[in-house]
Amino acid sequence: MQNKLFINGRFVDALAGGTIDVLNPHDGSRITAIAAAEAADVDAAVDAARRAFPAWSRMAAAERGRLLLKLADAIEAHTEELAQLESLDTGHPIRDSRALDVPRTAACFRYFGGMADKLQGSVIPVEAGFLNYVQRAPIGVVGQIVPWNFPLMFTSWKMGPALAAGNTVVIKPSELTPLSSLRIAELMAEVGFPAGVVNMVPGYGHTAGQRLAEHPGVGKIAFTGSTATGRRIVAASQGNLKRVQLELGGKGANIVFDDADLDAAINGAAWAIFHNQGQACIAGSRLVLHERIADAFLERFGALAASIRLGNPLDPETEMGPLTSAQHRDKVLSYAGVAREQGGRVLTGGKAPALAGLEKGYYVEPTIVEAKPHDRVAQEEVFGPFVTVLRFGSDDEALAIANATEYGLGSGLWTRDLSRAHKLAHSIDAGMCWINCYKRVNPGSPFGGVGQSGYGREMGFEAMHDYTEARSVWVNVDATVPPHFKR
Ligand code: NAD
């Protein structure tokens, strides 16, 4: 198991020799200790990335793409190993790591591998006699900071487009879940990525992350994490006015109308909040129910939630694993009290499960609370298996509730009325809306938020463009330009 920093093509200890214990969320045991990058290590990584940039950015785009495609193949060839590592480190149920995390990671690298030589500039129709063309040039060294909830997948979301566009990368995985990312670094070295093109510096946010965000040699910082840290990243980036891309928190409204296919909506709503133990920025954490169907819906939804199989993430029967850290588990559990303090009702869960074998793990029962739209549990991101139910009577009221938070990332609606569906999809303030489905992602479809959920987009051409600068070149082909200063 790789546990060192990856700088300039080599795995090395941190210069100051510090380490961070990596814990198994199933029982709190220590899996390993990883080298903890600090500012000096980040500086070395940025230096390596700067040295690698000229050759990497000048390499034929198809060659860069070929390396990304080889990486995608290598990831698929190591599916079981990567799935085990991800589940061990994060608590993702192994069935999800096998079926979702690893295939999606490979698919994303493959998508951007294929796109590397499809990124085109343009020719602008300007005045006669001039040729104006626009090139998409890489930015340079890109800093990337990712959280702990989907560490494997986020390596591909972040590095895929950045590398395809010709940038070199310094990426900081979360100090809590660095293991699958470090394995990806090994695979990148094996398939032939040149030294320095990718550097990986796991470490704490306030040291390694902070240095990366403020480093004058970094041209762009791409961040996924909480809104509070996002603000710190913006402040740290000011020194060299680096470009910033922010994928932050969310409080997704998932609206069920009274004409919806209830079987699909009930299962979809459970997937929206309980997949990955609710640790997803796009989770449908506000379940907004039409008052005519709310009681019947909640009876079946509650029964489904209570029947979800909690267990060791490495057991293929497990449907929900532990949360990723003890501290986070405690935060999520505290929200049952927050709901009650404001008059909310806990309908299901709200506590750790009393199940044999799970006592030492960071488990939380699937939790359903009913509250009012402006209560804290309807406004703050809990980031766990915790859904807040709100009721509405009209389409206008549903829309008002959906838009009544500072966030704007994922949203969903369930209805058989097509025009209502499209009208609302355009009116909800969110980067993504799912109609009669939830949490669909694809490497081709832009992913990101509005408001306090951040700015910039991952995936698709949007992401590639976000990792380039548009350079405009003017050529006087055969124009006669009258002199401004007649002498
Ligand atoms: P976090 O903000 O605490 O940490 C995210 C990353 O930032 C970690 O690598 C951490 O070490 C680093 N960091 C912390 N302080 C820093 C600092 N001062 N300077 C630089 N880096 C710093 O978030 P988290 O708890 O790891 O992740 C959960 C959050 O991520 C949730 O809010 C969730 O909604 C959000 N998230 C957003 C998306 C999205 O695409 N919008 C996706 C997944 C998660």
PDB file of C-alpha atoms in Angstrom, residues 117-353:
ATOM      1  CA  ASP A 117      -7.068  16.077 -29.383  1.00  0.00           C
ATOM      2  CA  LYS A 118     -10.637  17.315 -29.921  1.00  0.00           C
ATOM      3  CA  LEU A 119     -10.135  20.607 -28.120  1.00  0.00           C
ATOM      4  CA  GLN A 120     -10.173  23.109 -30.932  1.00  0.00           C
ATOM      5  CA  GLY A 121      -9.672  26.800 -31.192  1.00  0.00           C
ATOM      6  CA  SER A 122     -11.755  28.979 -33.476  1.00  0.00           C
ATOM      7  CA  VAL A 123     -11.517  31.495 -36.263  1.00  0.00           C
ATOM      8  CA  ILE A 124     -13.472  34.685 -35.647  1.00  0.00           C
ATOM      9  CA  PRO A 125     -15.148  36.477 -38.586  1.00  0.00           C
ATOM     10  CA  VAL A 126     -13.529  39.909 -38.193  1.00  0.00           C
ATOM     11  CA  GLU A 127     -13.110  42.796 -40.645  1.00  0.00           C
ATOM     12  CA  ALA A 128     -11.795  42.065 -44.164  1.00  0.00           C
ATOM     13  CA  GLY A 129      -8.074  41.638 -44.591  1.00  0.00           C
ATOM     14  CA  PHE A 130      -7.483  40.237 -41.110  1.00  0.00           C
ATOM     15  CA  LEU A 131      -7.318  36.721 -39.782  1.00  0.00           C
ATOM     16  CA  ASN A 132      -8.205  36.360 -36.111  1.00  0.00           C
ATOM     17  CA  TYR A 133      -7.858  32.977 -34.523  1.00  0.00           C
ATOM     18  CA  VAL A 134      -8.256  31.852 -30.945  1.00  0.00           C
ATOM     19  CA  GLN A 135      -6.133  29.140 -29.419  1.00  0.00           C
ATOM     20  CA  ARG A 136      -6.941  27.245 -26.255  1.00  0.00           C
ATOM     21  CA  ALA A 137      -3.653  27.272 -24.342  1.00  0.00           C
ATOM     22  CA  PRO A 138      -3.039  25.410 -21.085  1.00  0.00           C
ATOM     23  CA  ILE A 139      -2.765  27.564 -17.973  1.00  0.00           C
ATOM     24  CA  GLY A 140       0.435  26.054 -16.550  1.00  0.00           C
ATOM     25  CA  VAL A 141       0.659  24.419 -13.137  1.00  0.00           C
ATOM     26  CA  VAL A 142      -2.756  23.659 -11.708  1.00  0.00           C
ATOM     27  CA  GLY A 143      -3.341  23.065  -7.986  1.00  0.00           C
ATOM     28  CA  GLN A 144      -6.189  20.729  -7.086  1.00  0.00           C
ATOM     29  CA  ILE A 145      -7.629  20.113  -3.615  1.00  0.00           C
ATOM     30  CA  VAL A 146     -10.195  17.373  -3.072  1.00  0.00           C
ATOM     31  CA  PRO A 147     -12.322  16.130  -0.154  1.00  0.00           C
ATOM     32  CA  TRP A 148     -12.800  12.684   1.334  1.00  0.00           C
ATOM     33  CA  ASN A 149     -16.213  11.656   0.085  1.00  0.00           C
ATOM     34  CA  PHE A 150     -15.326  10.313  -3.396  1.00  0.00           C
ATOM     35  CA  PRO A 151     -11.512  10.398  -3.370  1.00  0.00           C
ATOM     36  CA  LEU A 152     -10.936   7.965  -6.234  1.00  0.00           C
ATOM     37  CA  MET A 153     -13.487   9.447  -8.596  1.00  0.00           C
ATOM     38  CA  PHE A 154     -12.328  12.980  -7.894  1.00  0.00           C
ATOM     39  CA  THR A 155      -8.804  12.181  -9.093  1.00  0.00           C
ATOM     40  CA  SER A 156     -10.337  11.696 -12.546  1.00  0.00           C
ATOM     41  CA  TRP A 157     -12.757  14.629 -12.414  1.00  0.00           C
ATOM     42  CA  LYS A 158      -9.914  16.942 -11.486  1.00  0.00           C
ATOM     43  CA  MET A 159      -6.866  15.547 -13.285  1.00  0.00           C
ATOM     44  CA  GLY A 160      -8.607  14.298 -16.458  1.00  0.00           C
ATOM     45  CA  PRO A 161      -9.446  17.641 -18.045  1.00  0.00           C
ATOM     46  CA  ALA A 162      -6.415  19.458 -16.607  1.00  0.00           C
ATOM     47  CA  LEU A 163      -3.936  16.971 -18.090  1.00  0.00           C
ATOM     48  CA  ALA A 164      -5.775  16.554 -21.388  1.00  0.00           C
ATOM     49  CA  ALA A 165      -5.621  20.324 -21.870  1.00  0.00           C
ATOM     50  CA  GLY A 166      -1.830  20.305 -21.350  1.00  0.00           C
ATOM     51  CA  ASN A 167      -1.472  21.506 -17.753  1.00  0.00           C
ATOM     52  CA  THR A 168       0.695  19.883 -15.124  1.00  0.00           C
ATOM     53  CA  VAL A 169      -0.815  19.108 -11.765  1.00  0.00           C
ATOM     54  CA  VAL A 170      -0.178  19.239  -8.029  1.00  0.00           C
ATOM     55  CA  ILE A 171      -3.090  17.517  -6.307  1.00  0.00           C
ATOM     56  CA  LYS A 172      -3.796  17.318  -2.594  1.00  0.00           C
ATOM     57  CA  PRO A 173      -6.043  14.438  -1.579  1.00  0.00           C
ATOM     58  CA  SER A 174      -7.852  14.664   1.737  1.00  0.00           C
ATOM     59  CA  GLU A 175      -5.724  13.719   4.737  1.00  0.00           C
ATOM     60  CA  LEU A 176      -8.544  11.340   5.706  1.00  0.00           C
ATOM     61  CA  THR A 177      -8.731   9.244   2.520  1.00  0.00           C
ATOM     62  CA  PRO A 178      -5.506   9.377   0.485  1.00  0.00           C
ATOM     63  CA  LEU A 179      -4.996   5.674  -0.303  1.00  0.00           C
ATOM     64  CA  SER A 180      -6.792   5.187  -3.620  1.00  0.00           C
ATOM     65  CA  SER A 181      -5.344   8.447  -4.981  1.00  0.00           C
ATOM     66  CA  LEU A 182      -1.804   7.307  -4.187  1.00  0.00           C
ATOM     67  CA  ARG A 183      -2.498   4.036  -6.011  1.00  0.00           C
ATOM     68  CA  ILE A 184      -3.599   6.088  -9.028  1.00  0.00           C
ATOM     69  CA  ALA A 185      -0.257   7.931  -8.880  1.00  0.00           C
ATOM     70  CA  GLU A 186       1.512   4.568  -9.010  1.00  0.00           C
ATOM     71  CA  LEU A 187      -0.542   3.492 -12.006  1.00  0.00           C
ATOM     72  CA  MET A 188       0.216   6.793 -13.743  1.00  0.00           C
ATOM     73  CA  ALA A 189       3.931   6.192 -13.295  1.00  0.00           C
ATOM     74  CA  GLU A 190       3.535   2.637 -14.600  1.00  0.00           C
ATOM     75  CA  VAL A 191       1.689   3.627 -17.784  1.00  0.00           C
ATOM     76  CA  GLY A 192       4.343   6.223 -18.597  1.00  0.00           C
ATOM     77  CA  PHE A 193       3.292   9.697 -17.469  1.00  0.00           C
ATOM     78  CA  PRO A 194       6.525  11.718 -17.452  1.00  0.00           C
ATOM     79  CA  ALA A 195       8.010  12.723 -14.086  1.00  0.00           C
ATOM     80  CA  GLY A 196       6.565  15.930 -12.664  1.00  0.00           C
ATOM     81  CA  VAL A 197       3.411  15.994 -14.796  1.00  0.00           C
ATOM     82  CA  VAL A 198       1.400  14.830 -11.787  1.00  0.00           C
ATOM     83  CA  ASN A 199       2.478  15.369  -8.190  1.00  0.00           C
ATOM     84  CA  MET A 200       0.470  14.223  -5.210  1.00  0.00           C
ATOM     85  CA  VAL A 201       0.841  15.839  -1.798  1.00  0.00           C
ATOM     86  CA  PRO A 202      -1.573  14.481   0.792  1.00  0.00           C
ATOM     87  CA  GLY A 203      -1.470  16.565   3.957  1.00  0.00           C
ATOM     88  CA  TYR A 204      -3.560  18.770   6.178  1.00  0.00           C
ATOM     89  CA  GLY A 205      -5.613  21.561   4.680  1.00  0.00           C
ATOM     90  CA  HIS A 206      -4.256  24.375   6.844  1.00  0.00           C
ATOM     91  CA  THR A 207      -0.650  23.521   5.860  1.00  0.00           C
ATOM     92  CA  ALA A 208      -0.351  21.743   2.493  1.00  0.00           C
ATOM     93  CA  GLY A 209      -3.717  22.945   1.159  1.00  0.00           C
ATOM     94  CA  GLN A 210      -3.145  26.509   2.230  1.00  0.00           C
ATOM     95  CA  ARG A 211       0.302  26.620   0.592  1.00  0.00           C
ATOM     96  CA  LEU A 212      -1.029  25.217  -2.665  1.00  0.00           C
ATOM     97  CA  ALA A 213      -3.845  27.783  -2.738  1.00  0.00           C
ATOM     98  CA  GLU A 214      -1.466  30.687  -2.134  1.00  0.00           C
ATOM     99  CA  HIS A 215       1.518  29.468  -4.181  1.00  0.00           C
ATOM    100  CA  PRO A 216       2.650  32.119  -6.698  1.00  0.00           C
ATOM    101  CA  GLY A 217       3.741  29.440  -9.179  1.00  0.00           C
ATOM    102  CA  VAL A 218       0.256  27.938  -9.458  1.00  0.00           C
ATOM    103  CA  GLY A 219      -1.935  29.373 -12.226  1.00  0.00           C
ATOM    104  CA  LYS A 220      -5.263  27.917 -11.180  1.00  0.00           C
ATOM    105  CA  ILE A 221      -6.648  26.284  -8.079  1.00  0.00           C
ATOM    106  CA  ALA A 222      -9.532  23.852  -8.478  1.00  0.00           C
ATOM    107  CA  PHE A 223     -11.196  23.044  -5.183  1.00  0.00           C
ATOM    108  CA  THR A 224     -13.897  20.626  -4.088  1.00  0.00           C
ATOM    109  CA  GLY A 225     -14.960  20.827  -0.464  1.00  0.00           C
ATOM    110  CA  SER A 226     -16.994  22.828   1.989  1.00  0.00           C
ATOM    111  CA  THR A 227     -18.183  26.362   1.378  1.00  0.00           C
ATOM    112  CA  ALA A 228     -16.268  27.615   4.437  1.00  0.00           C
ATOM    113  CA  THR A 229     -12.964  26.255   3.096  1.00  0.00           C
ATOM    114  CA  GLY A 230     -13.847  27.565  -0.372  1.00  0.00           C
ATOM    115  CA  ARG A 231     -13.861  31.098   1.028  1.00  0.00           C
ATOM    116  CA  ARG A 232     -10.411  30.528   2.531  1.00  0.00           C
ATOM    117  CA  ILE A 233      -9.163  29.279  -0.841  1.00  0.00           C
ATOM    118  CA  VAL A 234     -10.392  32.443  -2.546  1.00  0.00           C
ATOM    119  CA  ALA A 235      -8.596  34.591   0.058  1.00  0.00           C
ATOM    120  CA  ALA A 236      -5.377  32.560  -0.279  1.00  0.00           C
ATOM    121  CA  SER A 237      -5.473  32.777  -4.077  1.00  0.00           C
ATOM    122  CA  GLN A 238      -5.361  36.567  -4.175  1.00  0.00           C
ATOM    123  CA  GLY A 239      -1.584  37.003  -4.076  1.00  0.00           C
ATOM    124  CA  ASN A 240      -1.040  36.076  -7.727  1.00  0.00           C
ATOM    125  CA  LEU A 241      -4.708  36.420  -8.791  1.00  0.00           C
ATOM    126  CA  LYS A 242      -4.784  32.778  -9.779  1.00  0.00           C
ATOM    127  CA  ARG A 243      -7.914  31.410 -11.376  1.00  0.00           C
ATOM    128  CA  VAL A 244     -10.249  29.643  -8.952  1.00  0.00           C
ATOM    129  CA  GLN A 245     -12.824  26.944  -9.530  1.00  0.00           C
ATOM    130  CA  LEU A 246     -15.046  25.991  -6.602  1.00  0.00           C
ATOM    131  CA  GLU A 247     -17.239  22.908  -6.176  1.00  0.00           C
ATOM    132  CA  LEU A 248     -18.768  23.450  -2.748  1.00  0.00           C
ATOM    133  CA  GLY A 249     -21.613  22.289  -0.560  1.00  0.00           C
ATOM    134  CA  GLY A 250     -25.239  21.678  -1.399  1.00  0.00           C
ATOM    135  CA  LYS A 251     -28.694  21.190   0.079  1.00  0.00           C
ATOM    136  CA  GLY A 252     -30.486  19.562  -2.840  1.00  0.00           C
ATOM    137  CA  ALA A 253     -34.269  19.848  -3.054  1.00  0.00           C
ATOM    138  CA  ASN A 254     -35.909  16.669  -4.332  1.00  0.00           C
ATOM    139  CA  ILE A 255     -39.548  17.536  -5.080  1.00  0.00           C
ATOM    140  CA  VAL A 256     -42.252  14.881  -5.417  1.00  0.00           C
ATOM    141  CA  PHE A 257     -45.550  15.997  -6.965  1.00  0.00           C
ATOM    142  CA  ASP A 258     -48.857  14.239  -6.425  1.00  0.00           C
ATOM    143  CA  ASP A 259     -48.907  12.877 -10.005  1.00  0.00           C
ATOM    144  CA  ALA A 260     -45.478  11.193  -9.681  1.00  0.00           C
ATOM    145  CA  ASP A 261     -44.776   7.489 -10.143  1.00  0.00           C
ATOM    146  CA  LEU A 262     -44.494   6.873  -6.407  1.00  0.00           C
ATOM    147  CA  ASP A 263     -42.620   3.557  -6.655  1.00  0.00           C
ATOM    148  CA  ALA A 264     -39.870   5.229  -8.689  1.00  0.00           C
ATOM    149  CA  ALA A 265     -39.887   8.365  -6.536  1.00  0.00           C
ATOM    150  CA  ILE A 266     -39.592   6.474  -3.243  1.00  0.00           C
ATOM    151  CA  ASN A 267     -36.641   4.417  -4.424  1.00  0.00           C
ATOM    152  CA  GLY A 268     -35.119   7.436  -6.170  1.00  0.00           C
ATOM    153  CA  ALA A 269     -35.433   9.575  -3.035  1.00  0.00           C
ATOM    154  CA  ALA A 270     -33.695   6.877  -0.984  1.00  0.00           C
ATOM    155  CA  TRP A 271     -30.863   6.673  -3.516  1.00  0.00           C
ATOM    156  CA  ALA A 272     -30.656  10.482  -3.548  1.00  0.00           C
ATOM    157  CA  ILE A 273     -29.904  10.686   0.159  1.00  0.00           C
ATOM    158  CA  PHE A 274     -28.600   7.320   1.344  1.00  0.00           C
ATOM    159  CA  HIS A 275     -26.101   6.474  -1.395  1.00  0.00           C
ATOM    160  CA  ASN A 276     -22.605   6.871   0.051  1.00  0.00           C
ATOM    161  CA  GLN A 277     -24.177   7.406   3.486  1.00  0.00           C
ATOM    162  CA  GLY A 278     -25.431  10.781   2.279  1.00  0.00           C
ATOM    163  CA  GLN A 279     -21.881  12.088   1.966  1.00  0.00           C
ATOM    164  CA  ALA A 280     -22.487  13.708  -1.390  1.00  0.00           C
ATOM    165  CA  CYS A 281     -22.642  17.377  -2.268  1.00  0.00           C
ATOM    166  CA  ILE A 282     -25.535  16.662  -4.663  1.00  0.00           C
ATOM    167  CA  ALA A 283     -27.494  14.557  -2.161  1.00  0.00           C
ATOM    168  CA  GLY A 284     -31.254  15.072  -2.192  1.00  0.00           C
ATOM    169  CA  SER A 285     -31.159  16.161   1.430  1.00  0.00           C
ATOM    170  CA  ARG A 286     -34.434  18.121   1.342  1.00  0.00           C
ATOM    171  CA  LEU A 287     -37.324  15.892   0.382  1.00  0.00           C
ATOM    172  CA  VAL A 288     -40.133  18.227  -0.657  1.00  0.00           C
ATOM    173  CA  LEU A 289     -43.466  16.363  -0.747  1.00  0.00           C
ATOM    174  CA  HIS A 290     -46.870  17.397  -2.054  1.00  0.00           C
ATOM    175  CA  GLU A 291     -49.209  17.414   0.916  1.00  0.00           C
ATOM    176  CA  ARG A 292     -51.697  15.088  -0.829  1.00  0.00           C
ATOM    177  CA  ILE A 293     -49.183  12.225  -1.059  1.00  0.00           C
ATOM    178  CA  ALA A 294     -46.870  13.072   1.846  1.00  0.00           C
ATOM    179  CA  ASP A 295     -48.240  10.683   4.479  1.00  0.00           C
ATOM    180  CA  ALA A 296     -48.488   7.685   2.151  1.00  0.00           C
ATOM    181  CA  PHE A 297     -45.036   8.462   0.742  1.00  0.00           C
ATOM    182  CA  LEU A 298     -43.435   8.772   4.163  1.00  0.00           C
ATOM    183  CA  GLU A 299     -44.867   5.487   5.390  1.00  0.00           C
ATOM    184  CA  ARG A 300     -43.229   3.561   2.555  1.00  0.00           C
ATOM    185  CA  PHE A 301     -40.087   5.720   2.414  1.00  0.00           C
ATOM    186  CA  GLY A 302     -39.572   5.270   6.179  1.00  0.00           C
ATOM    187  CA  ALA A 303     -39.974   1.503   5.891  1.00  0.00           C
ATOM    188  CA  LEU A 304     -37.460   1.399   3.036  1.00  0.00           C
ATOM    189  CA  ALA A 305     -34.950   3.518   4.994  1.00  0.00           C
ATOM    190  CA  ALA A 306     -35.290   1.343   8.082  1.00  0.00           C
ATOM    191  CA  SER A 307     -34.686  -1.788   5.991  1.00  0.00           C
ATOM    192  CA  ILE A 308     -31.354  -0.601   4.493  1.00  0.00           C
ATOM    193  CA  ARG A 309     -28.639  -3.086   5.402  1.00  0.00           C
ATOM    194  CA  LEU A 310     -25.852  -1.409   7.388  1.00  0.00           C
ATOM    195  CA  GLY A 311     -22.621  -3.319   7.727  1.00  0.00           C
ATOM    196  CA  ASN A 312     -18.946  -3.775   7.080  1.00  0.00           C
ATOM    197  CA  PRO A 313     -18.247  -1.991   3.781  1.00  0.00           C
ATOM    198  CA  LEU A 314     -16.249  -4.980   2.543  1.00  0.00           C
ATOM    199  CA  ASP A 315     -19.304  -7.256   2.814  1.00  0.00           C
ATOM    200  CA  PRO A 316     -21.021  -7.455  -0.606  1.00  0.00           C
ATOM    201  CA  GLU A 317     -24.439  -7.530   1.110  1.00  0.00           C
ATOM    202  CA  THR A 318     -23.867  -4.131   2.755  1.00  0.00           C
ATOM    203  CA  GLU A 319     -26.011  -1.301   1.379  1.00  0.00           C
ATOM    204  CA  MET A 320     -24.774   1.442   3.724  1.00  0.00           C
ATOM    205  CA  GLY A 321     -21.362   1.607   5.376  1.00  0.00           C
ATOM    206  CA  PRO A 322     -19.953   3.878   8.074  1.00  0.00           C
ATOM    207  CA  LEU A 323     -19.337   7.596   7.685  1.00  0.00           C
ATOM    208  CA  THR A 324     -15.741   8.404   6.874  1.00  0.00           C
ATOM    209  CA  SER A 325     -14.597   9.828  10.219  1.00  0.00           C
ATOM    210  CA  ALA A 326     -15.634   9.772  13.879  1.00  0.00           C
ATOM    211  CA  GLN A 327     -15.740  13.550  14.009  1.00  0.00           C
ATOM    212  CA  HIS A 328     -18.082  13.676  11.050  1.00  0.00           C
ATOM    213  CA  ARG A 329     -20.296  10.934  12.537  1.00  0.00           C
ATOM    214  CA  ASP A 330     -20.656  13.024  15.708  1.00  0.00           C
ATOM    215  CA  LYS A 331     -21.587  16.094  13.685  1.00  0.00           C
ATOM    216  CA  VAL A 332     -24.262  14.207  11.741  1.00  0.00           C
ATOM    217  CA  LEU A 333     -25.713  12.663  14.911  1.00  0.00           C
ATOM    218  CA  SER A 334     -25.912  16.087  16.556  1.00  0.00           C
ATOM    219  CA  TYR A 335     -28.420  17.224  13.919  1.00  0.00           C
ATOM    220  CA  ALA A 336     -31.209  15.064  15.380  1.00  0.00           C
ATOM    221  CA  GLY A 337     -31.005  17.340  18.447  1.00  0.00           C
ATOM    222  CA  VAL A 338     -30.840  20.430  16.234  1.00  0.00           C
ATOM    223  CA  ALA A 339     -34.071  19.323  14.514  1.00  0.00           C
ATOM    224  CA  ARG A 340     -35.875  18.712  17.823  1.00  0.00           C
ATOM    225  CA  GLU A 341     -34.742  22.067  19.289  1.00  0.00           C
ATOM    226  CA  GLN A 342     -36.625  23.873  16.520  1.00  0.00           C
ATOM    227  CA  GLY A 343     -39.743  21.731  16.781  1.00  0.00           C
ATOM    228  CA  GLY A 344     -38.791  19.206  14.081  1.00  0.00           C
ATOM    229  CA  ARG A 345     -39.829  15.556  14.357  1.00  0.00           C
ATOM    230  CA  VAL A 346     -37.400  12.653  13.970  1.00  0.00           C
ATOM    231  CA  LEU A 347     -39.407  10.048  12.033  1.00  0.00           C
ATOM    232  CA  THR A 348     -36.686   7.391  11.653  1.00  0.00           C
ATOM    233  CA  GLY A 349     -33.091   6.976  12.846  1.00  0.00           C
ATOM    234  CA  GLY A 350     -31.198   9.847  14.429  1.00  0.00           C
ATOM    235  CA  LYS A 351     -28.808   7.551  16.269  1.00  0.00           C
ATOM    236  CA  ALA A 352     -26.000   5.069  15.858  1.00  0.00           C
ATOM    237  CA  PRO A 353     -27.239   1.544  15.085  1.00  0.00           C
TER     238      PRO A 353
END
